[in-house]
Each structure stands twice: as C-alpha cells, then as structure tokens.
Amino acid sequence: MSEREAQRPVRVTVWGENVHERRDEPVRALYPEGMHATIAAGLGRLLGDAAQVRTATLQEPEHGLTGDVLAGTDVLTWWGHAAHEEVDDAVVERLHAAVLGGMGLLVLHSGHLSKIFRRLLGTSCNLRWRNEGERELVWTVDPAHPIAAGVPQPIVIDAQEMYGEHFDIPAPDELVFVSSFAGGEVFRGGCSFFRGRGRIFYFSPGDQEYPVYHHPDVQRVLANAVRWAAPVGERGAATESPQSPLGWFEREAA
Amino acid sequence: MSEREAQRPVRVTVWGENVHERRDEPVRALYPEGMHATIAAGLGRLLGDAAQVRTATLQEPEHGLTGDVLAGTDVLTWWGHAAHEEVDDAVVERLHAAVLGGMGLLVLHSGHLSKIFRRLLGTSCNLRWRNEGERELVWTVDPAHPIAAGVPQPIVIDAQEMYGEHFDIPAPDELVFVSSFAGGEVFRGGCSFFRGRGRIFYFSPGDQEYPVYHHPDVQRVLANAVRWAAPVGERGAATESPQSPLGWFEREAA
Amino acid sequence: MSEREAQRPVRVTVWGENVHERRDEPVRALYPEGMHATIAAGLGRLLGDAAQVRTATLQEPEHGLTGDVLAGTDVLTWWGHAAHEEVDDAVVERLHAAVLGGMGLLVLHSGHLSKIFRRLLGTSCNLRWRNEGERELVWTVDPAHPIAAGVPQPIVIDAQEMYGEHFDIPAPDELVFVSSFAGGEVFRGGCSFFRGRGRIFYFSPGDQEYPVYHHPDVQRVLANAVRWAAPVGERGAATESPQSPLGWFEREAA
Amino acid sequence: MSEREAQRPVRVTVWGENVHERRDEPVRALYPEGMHATIAAGLGRLLGDAAQVRTATLQEPEHGLTGDVLAGTDVLTWWGHAAHEEVDDAVVERLHAAVLGGMGLLVLHSGHLSKIFRRLLGTSCNLRWRNEGERELVWTVDPAHPIAAGVPQPIVIDAQEMYGEHFDIPAPDELVFVSSFAGGEVFRGGCSFFRGRGRIFYFSPGDQEYPVYHHPDVQRVLANAVRWAAPVGERGAATESPQSPLGWFEREAA
C-alpha cells in the first residue's frame, strides 16, 4: 500500500519486559532467551526480507528505547506485566510522541496495563481475569481486515489465561478478533486504535505461562499486524497548532 | 432525555410473523398466544404507563402495518423467520421510510434475515448457526449504555440456538452485548445502528423453540431498548435534497 | 431516558478558569460576572427545574472541585485557556476518575488543551487557529442526535476565533456538528466521546473575546448536552480488575 | 500491504454513465472522450505498472459489467447522474454481490444517488445542493489515512457544485475529507465504508460542468483510493450461513 514497502523493510523493535523469563523457571523453560526473542524470531521467519527486527528490554539503558532507536523504528511491539511501574516516565513520553508522529505500536497481552497503552487510550484498561490454563478460541469478526489474512476461524489456543469483559477501553476504531474461553467469558482481544498519525493494535493472547508465542497462528497475527501498523510513507511529525492568518493557503499555493 | 417522554407514552408495535406458533406444537406450548403476545406483555409489565403496546402480525391486511399504524408507532419490534419472503415489498418500503424518518426498530433473533433489516444495513446479514439447545451467555461490553441498565453480567440463557461469527453486518455504531455459546462460538448479538433519523437495535437471543422471551433479563433488555429507540421529540421527516441558493440561511434567519 | 430524570434534577457544576474575565477589560465587559456565570444562567433558564446548577472556579481551594463536589455532580462543564498548567494534577486525577465512573463532561472551546481533556483522549488535541473575529457557521451532520434537537441549520455566530483542521483527536464516537469559517476552514467542533462510564462532549464555539455564550442557539446546545451527558441511573464505579474463578457467575446467580 | 501487490497490478474498471458528455456541449468540451476516459488516464498516469485500467459505460451490453468483467475487477469506480434509473437491477445485484465479496468501489460525486450506493448504505443518501460554480476547499481530517497521502491541505477547487449537509448516510467507518464551499456550507465529502469484504470510498468533487477530474490533487486522491480499496489477497466469497455442528472446528483442525 505504501511506497515505503517498495523501498525498504519495515523496521521493527520487539520490546520485552524480560522479568518473568529471568526469575520464573517455568517461563524460562518456555522462552529460554526471553519472550521477546521468540516474538522476534516469529516475525523474522514470516516477514523475511520485508522486515528488519531487533529487540530491546527493560534492563537496558533507557530500556533500549533511546530517541535514535525510536526514530529508526516503524513498529514497536510491547510485552510487559510485572514491572509496568519501572518503566521510566520520560521514556513513556518519548513513546507517546513517537506514536502520535506515526510509529506503529503492538500492545500484547498484559501490556493492557502498561503506562503507554493507558496513556494513549485514556481509560483504566482494566479487565476481568483468571489464570487456570483454559482453552481460548480467537474468532475473526472482520474477515476482510489485513490483520486477519490467512488466520483460521477460530484460532485454537489450548491453554491460556482468561481475559474477560468488561474491558475498559474506548470503543475500538476496528474490532478484528473476539475471544471466548472454556469458562464462558468473551473478550475483545483484537482491537485497533488510531491515535495521532499512529496505528495501535492490541492483541490479548500471550500469557507468559503458556507457549502462546510459539503458536503459528499467533505468529501470523503478529506479522500481519506489523505490516498493517507500519506508517504510510515516511514517519510524519505530530500535529502542531499553527496560527494560520486569513488566506494562508492561497499564498502557500501561489 | 426527550420532551416526548414527559408528554406521552412511547407507542410500541410488536410485530410477529406468527407462523411457528400456529403450526408447530412445541412452539405453541411455549407461546400459546404467539411470541408477539409474550413480548408485548413483557414490555407492558416493565414499562407500565411509559408505553402503549399493541401487536400486529403477518396475517393481517398489510401485515397490520398500514401507514396509519406506522405514523402512530414510535418503536416497532420485529420477529420473523419462516416467512421473510412473504412480507410484501410495499410494506418494506413503508417501513424503510418510517425508520429513516425516525421510527425506532428492534430486530429480534432470526429477523437478521428479514427484508427490512437487510435493506437498512445493505449487507447479507448471514451468520453461522446450530440449533442444539446449548447455553448462551450474553456479556455486556458497554456497561454505561442505557440498554444495559439493570442487566446482569452475564445474562444466562440455559438453552438457545447458536448464532456465531462471522456475522456479515456493517460495523455497528454501538456494540452493547457479545454472546458466547457452550460450543465455543461468539456473536455480536447486541448492536445498534443509526440510519437516517432512526435508531435500530438488533438483539439475537430468541429462537422460537426455547422460552427466551419469558426470561426476565431478556425482557429487561427489550424494555430498555424500546426506551432507547424512541425518537427524540416528534418523528421527523427523512432528509430530502433541498436546492439551496447562495445565502439561503441568511434569508431564513432574517 | 433514565429513571434518574424522573426522580431528581441533573446536578451541574459549571467550571470557569476565570482569568480573562478578571484581567482583560473587553472580556469583563462581555461577562461581568465571569463566563461561568453566563453559562450557568443559560443552563438554568433552559433547563429550569430539570437541573441544579452551581459554579466553581480555578481560584477556589482545590479549584472548587473537591471530592464531595464531584460526588454531587452529574455533569461538569469546563472552560479554560490561559491557565491550563495551573490546574493541580491531583484535581485532574480526581476528575479523570469521576468521568470514568460516569460523570458527564462538557469541554468548551479552548478547553481542548486542558489537562483533563488531553488525559481522557490521549492525543495532543492540537488544532489550527486564527483570531480575526470572523463568521462561524455550525452545521448539524447528525440531525437525530439529542444534542442537535431544536438547533437551527446552521447556527450563525457572527464573530469567533477560527479553529481548523487538522484537529488531533481520536475519531469521535459521534460527530454532531462541523463548523465552517469565513476564511474557508472547517472544524469538527461538536464531538462526543465515551470513556469508561462517562460521556464527554466537546463544543468549540466560545472564545472569550466574543459574546458567544449569550447566543441562544449556543445555550441550547449546552443545555441539550447537559441532558445527554447525565449518567443513566446512579453514578457507577469505574471498571475494576476482578479475578473471577471458574464458574463465578453460576454461583452468583444461585 | 498485501501479497497481491507484489504479484500483479490492481485491475481497475472505470465506469461512466456517459450521458452528459454526449449530449451537453460544455461537458464534451471538458471531457471530449468522456469523463471515464479522463479518470482512467489520471489513474494510469499516477499508478503506472501498479494498475491495469479499463473503462465501461452505461451504453454497452450489461453496461459493460458482465460477470467476467467484475470477476476480473479489483476496484470499480462509478460516476453517474442523469441516468441512475436506467441501470439494470440485475447488474446492480451483481455489483452488490461483488462488493460484498471484496471488490473495491469508488463512488464519485453524483453517484451518491446511484442504485448501488443506496443499496449498499441503506439510507436515502440525499444531500443539500446548489450549482453556482463556487470554490470548494477539501480539508483532510485524517492525515495518516493512506488516501490522504501526498494531498495538500486543503485541496483548492476553483469552481464546483455545492454539496452540503445534512448528507443522509450512515456514520462513515472512516472520515477522511470534509469540504467547505464559498457559500459557507460543509460536506463530509471523503468517506469510507466497509461492507462485507469490500471497501467503499465516496469522494464528492466532480460535477460534470467543471474540469475537476483534470485537477492533479483530485487525481491523486483517486489513485490513492484505488490502492486502498483493492482487496487484500484474492477476492473472497461473501459470508454464507454455514450450519456448524458442535465441535466442527476441532474436527477441521484435526
């Protein structure tokens, strides 16, 4: 769709909180190099030359998200859970500005309570939950959406944490997936939001206790979402507040 | 909200196809006077003096929906299934004009394939289905919506026909309820649409083989929806195509 | 629409920054008792017994917005411009929680850059502007919306500050009014947003240098918006994050 | 965004009513080979190898829109005005099915009253109008939308027919452009709608009496819209109504 795609790969930064993987043995067993490494590998495999994928983690200076890194990032993916409050407010400001300026953002699973997601959406982003390893079915409700391309109806995830309604978000700009759980709950688990010049996609599967990011259909959704969230053309500046004297556009055109 | 409410009751016409009730013994056992009679009684009980409720059926002349009846109807409810094609096209045209002019419309269950619903929405309105009498849970995803007022989270309906995604409708203007079924499917079963000056609400529970319209929570949803769908102020005319000479509004204001 | 209306008046708090009125002679000439007093008087005149209207200003302790005041406020209106940064962050947090819990919020004109509006919307809320006292026309694009009831097409405001696109907000949940200006710009100046349990309406006319809040059609819009933004039923709590063990809703129902 | 783009060009059919051009001398002077020829040439120039563009007109058998033509069309553009009623209902049915199955549709100017547009949207699509050759300004309200890429803020069209609000359409899924006119009216003239698997874009500039389709910015919008409306992947079938026995998806996956 964009000229960019013809020119160069999408530059993806996969961000990982990287706490559970280091302290919880069962998580390390699933993701020995960290969840971010598995997510990045899945994107690399599916997107090939169409993407350049790197990772960054909470523990790096500035969480690995310096101004230079963000300037060179078309799409950022975000997984966090145990350490939302440890994310530096200055970095959150930088992320916020980057998204409004056009950087795509994929917020994963427990990232619903991250500072950046709540900052962008303005609501509590609270939800119902239960971690009993039950089956999640991810249903496509918008089959023509690019993020649903090549995704089975439904995606079957054998064991997952339950996330249920009410999910306190603004009405999504696009609702792509709705999940059901063995216990009966439903969840709007695949939602897009447009904010400033940026595209945001929230995708709920992905608790650290289950091998969700090894699931090929989940990987497919993430790869589709990276393509979809990449800015059209070059990254733009955020909207400013120009004082525009009478007739300004006639003079500009002349 | 509207001045109308202070002045007079909402005038409701409950329309019933009235075919299954007459030919299928199990349906007659559930609804001896017809599904429309049960729906109307529920509305009357919950809305009391705030509503005037009458019924109309397919078998009446002009299906009971003459121009006079529609002119005196603030909100019409529609249940049909076996005889969609027997609804006269001229009546459908009249209904369409009435909704665009501001008449509220509640479309129930299998009414998703009615001529009037498909005409208003423009899509196929097809969906996945299975009639095995399984449990349906109706989840509120918009708890501040007036139609969800006083409704439990979730509504539990012990036995229902399954309706599942993909449901081929335009993205609803408001998504209020999402159902899950024992078999695992999900369904956007409580949706509002604004068309012309009219408010439309689709509510999926209500197969004729189960006593759904006797369920107090279902009755509550329908009563809320009647209040919500009633036009603000007097019924307006549909938008026309005025030729408006330069300066028309300055002259009108003078 | 709500039971509340039948029971008691809508409790409105009109908040004014109250800076221009005290320091700028031309503004004081238009609004000798403050813009908030004029706005409150207009609401009182149009809503009568249906509303209880009080005012609060920046200069009061806690800006007049204590927890008790907010607990007793169904709808808050907000006008600010010169002193956005002087609004205490703790009060903004309280406002934010109140809106998510169901308090209605009307944000007026330059309030687009207030802390509370940007906090709720998550974007910069920047826009194009020019203050040359030109004619604004406010066009209704959603004539069936309750906020547009009784409003002429268009509202003519002889002199106003220009606000123009791009206006950096999320796509509104409902777009009710679009303005044009003599200089040619357009602006989405009447927008609703649903956040948490709260209803938010932004209405752009109202620069302090012009007698906009004395305009009867503007007063009508504000009165309609107060009715529309009032919570349905009692104010609810914001959504929390309940841990919900398997079968929780079956036990609750039992 | 889609794999299709990498594989083959977008197949575009530019449909023209072709009545004014043949009977009205001033229109013929502007568009000697028909408006469709000018529109097609603009698309060809801007899209180059990325598109294959052909034309079809009302006067051809089946209006040039046989099943084979539609099966080989990714995006159809539609300009009509004087002869909406002459479009055969069977062709409209075919178009409707094609859009629901994923064919993109660009509806231009007076095509707002075409059978296919009203059929897809379900409303009257009426609007206010005046043909006095006044200046139209097309403002981008969604600058990150692909259809707005490379488009100046605003587009200045020196002379055009006025189209004004209220425009009786469903709330657009995306609002991209809003126009103002010298006489003061505003119009939601750049709107997208998702219906079935198809993407629809309505763009209002383009009265036959003015050289609007020679305007480079208008040509840019149309070229962007063609890219945007092209289906992702292969054209799909419309949603059907599958009866899905309990456990169907477990058996399919096995």
PDB file of C-alpha atoms in Angstrom, chain B residues 1-3 5 135 137 139 142-146 149 153-154 156 173-174 194 196-199 227-228 232 239 248-250 252-253, chain C residues 1-3 5 135 137 139 142-146 149 153-154 156 173-174 194 196-199 227-228 232 239 248-250 252-253:
ATOM      1  CA  MET B   1     -33.998  12.729  27.685  1.00  0.00           C
ATOM      2  CA  SER B   2     -36.675  13.840  25.271  1.00  0.00           C
ATOM      3  CA  GLU B   3     -39.566  16.164  25.825  1.00  0.00           C
ATOM      4  CA  GLU B   5     -41.349  11.290  27.410  1.00  0.00           C
ATOM      5  CA  ARG B 135     -26.276 -22.436  26.890  1.00  0.00           C
ATOM      6  CA  LEU B 137     -24.138 -16.231  27.880  1.00  0.00           C
ATOM      7  CA  TRP B 139     -21.955 -10.342  28.065  1.00  0.00           C
ATOM      8  CA  ASP B 142     -20.649  -1.325  27.121  1.00  0.00           C
ATOM      9  CA  PRO B 143     -21.932  -1.144  30.698  1.00  0.00           C
ATOM     10  CA  ALA B 144     -22.841   2.547  30.534  1.00  0.00           C
ATOM     11  CA  HIS B 145     -25.181   2.053  27.584  1.00  0.00           C
ATOM     12  CA  PRO B 146     -28.840   2.648  28.506  1.00  0.00           C
ATOM     13  CA  ALA B 149     -29.040  -0.758  32.568  1.00  0.00           C
ATOM     14  CA  GLN B 153     -23.216  -9.718  33.830  1.00  0.00           C
ATOM     15  CA  PRO B 154     -23.714 -12.137  32.122  1.00  0.00           C
ATOM     16  CA  VAL B 156     -27.504 -16.763  31.377  1.00  0.00           C
ATOM     17  CA  ASP B 173     -22.436   2.124  15.604  1.00  0.00           C
ATOM     18  CA  GLU B 174     -22.515   0.750  19.148  1.00  0.00           C
ATOM     19  CA  PHE B 194     -28.242   4.722  13.343  1.00  0.00           C
ATOM     20  CA  GLY B 196     -31.434   8.344   8.790  1.00  0.00           C
ATOM     21  CA  ARG B 197     -33.225   9.690  11.867  1.00  0.00           C
ATOM     22  CA  GLY B 198     -33.961   6.196  13.149  1.00  0.00           C
ATOM     23  CA  ARG B 199     -32.353   4.054  15.809  1.00  0.00           C
ATOM     24  CA  ARG B 227     -36.950   3.482  25.585  1.00  0.00           C
ATOM     25  CA  TRP B 228     -33.617   3.996  23.845  1.00  0.00           C
ATOM     26  CA  VAL B 232     -36.315  12.372  20.392  1.00  0.00           C
ATOM     27  CA  THR B 239     -33.661  14.115   4.829  1.00  0.00           C
ATOM     28  CA  TRP B 248     -30.407  30.839   1.815  1.00  0.00           C
ATOM     29  CA  PHE B 249     -29.688  30.566   5.518  1.00  0.00           C
ATOM     30  CA  GLU B 250     -29.097  34.283   5.906  1.00  0.00           C
ATOM     31  CA  GLU B 252     -34.158  32.300   6.569  1.00  0.00           C
ATOM     32  CA  ALA B 253     -32.661  33.796   9.696  1.00  0.00           C
TER      33      ALA B 253
ATOM     34  CA  MET C   1     -34.488   8.045  29.197  1.00  0.00           C
ATOM     35  CA  SER C   2     -33.189   7.341  32.642  1.00  0.00           C
ATOM     36  CA  GLU C   3     -35.059   6.737  35.832  1.00  0.00           C
ATOM     37  CA  GLU C   5     -34.631  12.122  35.434  1.00  0.00           C
ATOM     38  CA  ARG C 135     -18.186  34.375  10.991  1.00  0.00           C
ATOM     39  CA  LEU C 137     -21.353  28.541  10.826  1.00  0.00           C
ATOM     40  CA  TRP C 139     -23.668  22.713  10.745  1.00  0.00           C
ATOM     41  CA  ASP C 142     -26.357  14.198  12.798  1.00  0.00           C
ATOM     42  CA  PRO C 143     -29.832  15.736  12.985  1.00  0.00           C
ATOM     43  CA  ALA C 144     -31.336  12.929  15.057  1.00  0.00           C
ATOM     44  CA  HIS C 145     -28.787  13.344  17.843  1.00  0.00           C
ATOM     45  CA  PRO C 146     -30.362  14.658  21.070  1.00  0.00           C
ATOM     46  CA  ALA C 149     -32.635  18.973  18.987  1.00  0.00           C
ATOM     47  CA  GLN C 153     -29.285  24.583  10.421  1.00  0.00           C
ATOM     48  CA  PRO C 154     -26.799  26.276  10.582  1.00  0.00           C
ATOM     49  CA  VAL C 156     -24.734  31.537  12.690  1.00  0.00           C
ATOM     50  CA  ASP C 173     -17.655   8.226  18.817  1.00  0.00           C
ATOM     51  CA  GLU C 174     -20.303  10.577  17.427  1.00  0.00           C
ATOM     52  CA  PHE C 194     -17.490   7.665  25.537  1.00  0.00           C
ATOM     53  CA  GLY C 196     -15.301   4.426  30.915  1.00  0.00           C
ATOM     54  CA  ARG C 197     -18.876   5.017  32.076  1.00  0.00           C
ATOM     55  CA  GLY C 198     -18.683   8.725  31.238  1.00  0.00           C
ATOM     56  CA  ARG C 199     -19.978  10.750  28.324  1.00  0.00           C
ATOM     57  CA  ARG C 227     -29.179  16.327  29.480  1.00  0.00           C
ATOM     58  CA  TRP C 228     -27.352  13.963  27.156  1.00  0.00           C
ATOM     59  CA  VAL C 232     -28.066   6.823  33.334  1.00  0.00           C
ATOM     60  CA  THR C 239     -14.423  -0.844  35.948  1.00  0.00           C
ATOM     61  CA  TRP C 248     -18.187 -17.424  39.351  1.00  0.00           C
ATOM     62  CA  PHE C 249     -21.323 -16.269  37.560  1.00  0.00           C
ATOM     63  CA  GLU C 250     -23.127 -19.539  38.135  1.00  0.00           C
ATOM     64  CA  GLU C 252     -23.606 -15.580  41.872  1.00  0.00           C
ATOM     65  CA  ALA C 253     -26.843 -16.434  40.131  1.00  0.00           C
TER      66      ALA C 253
END
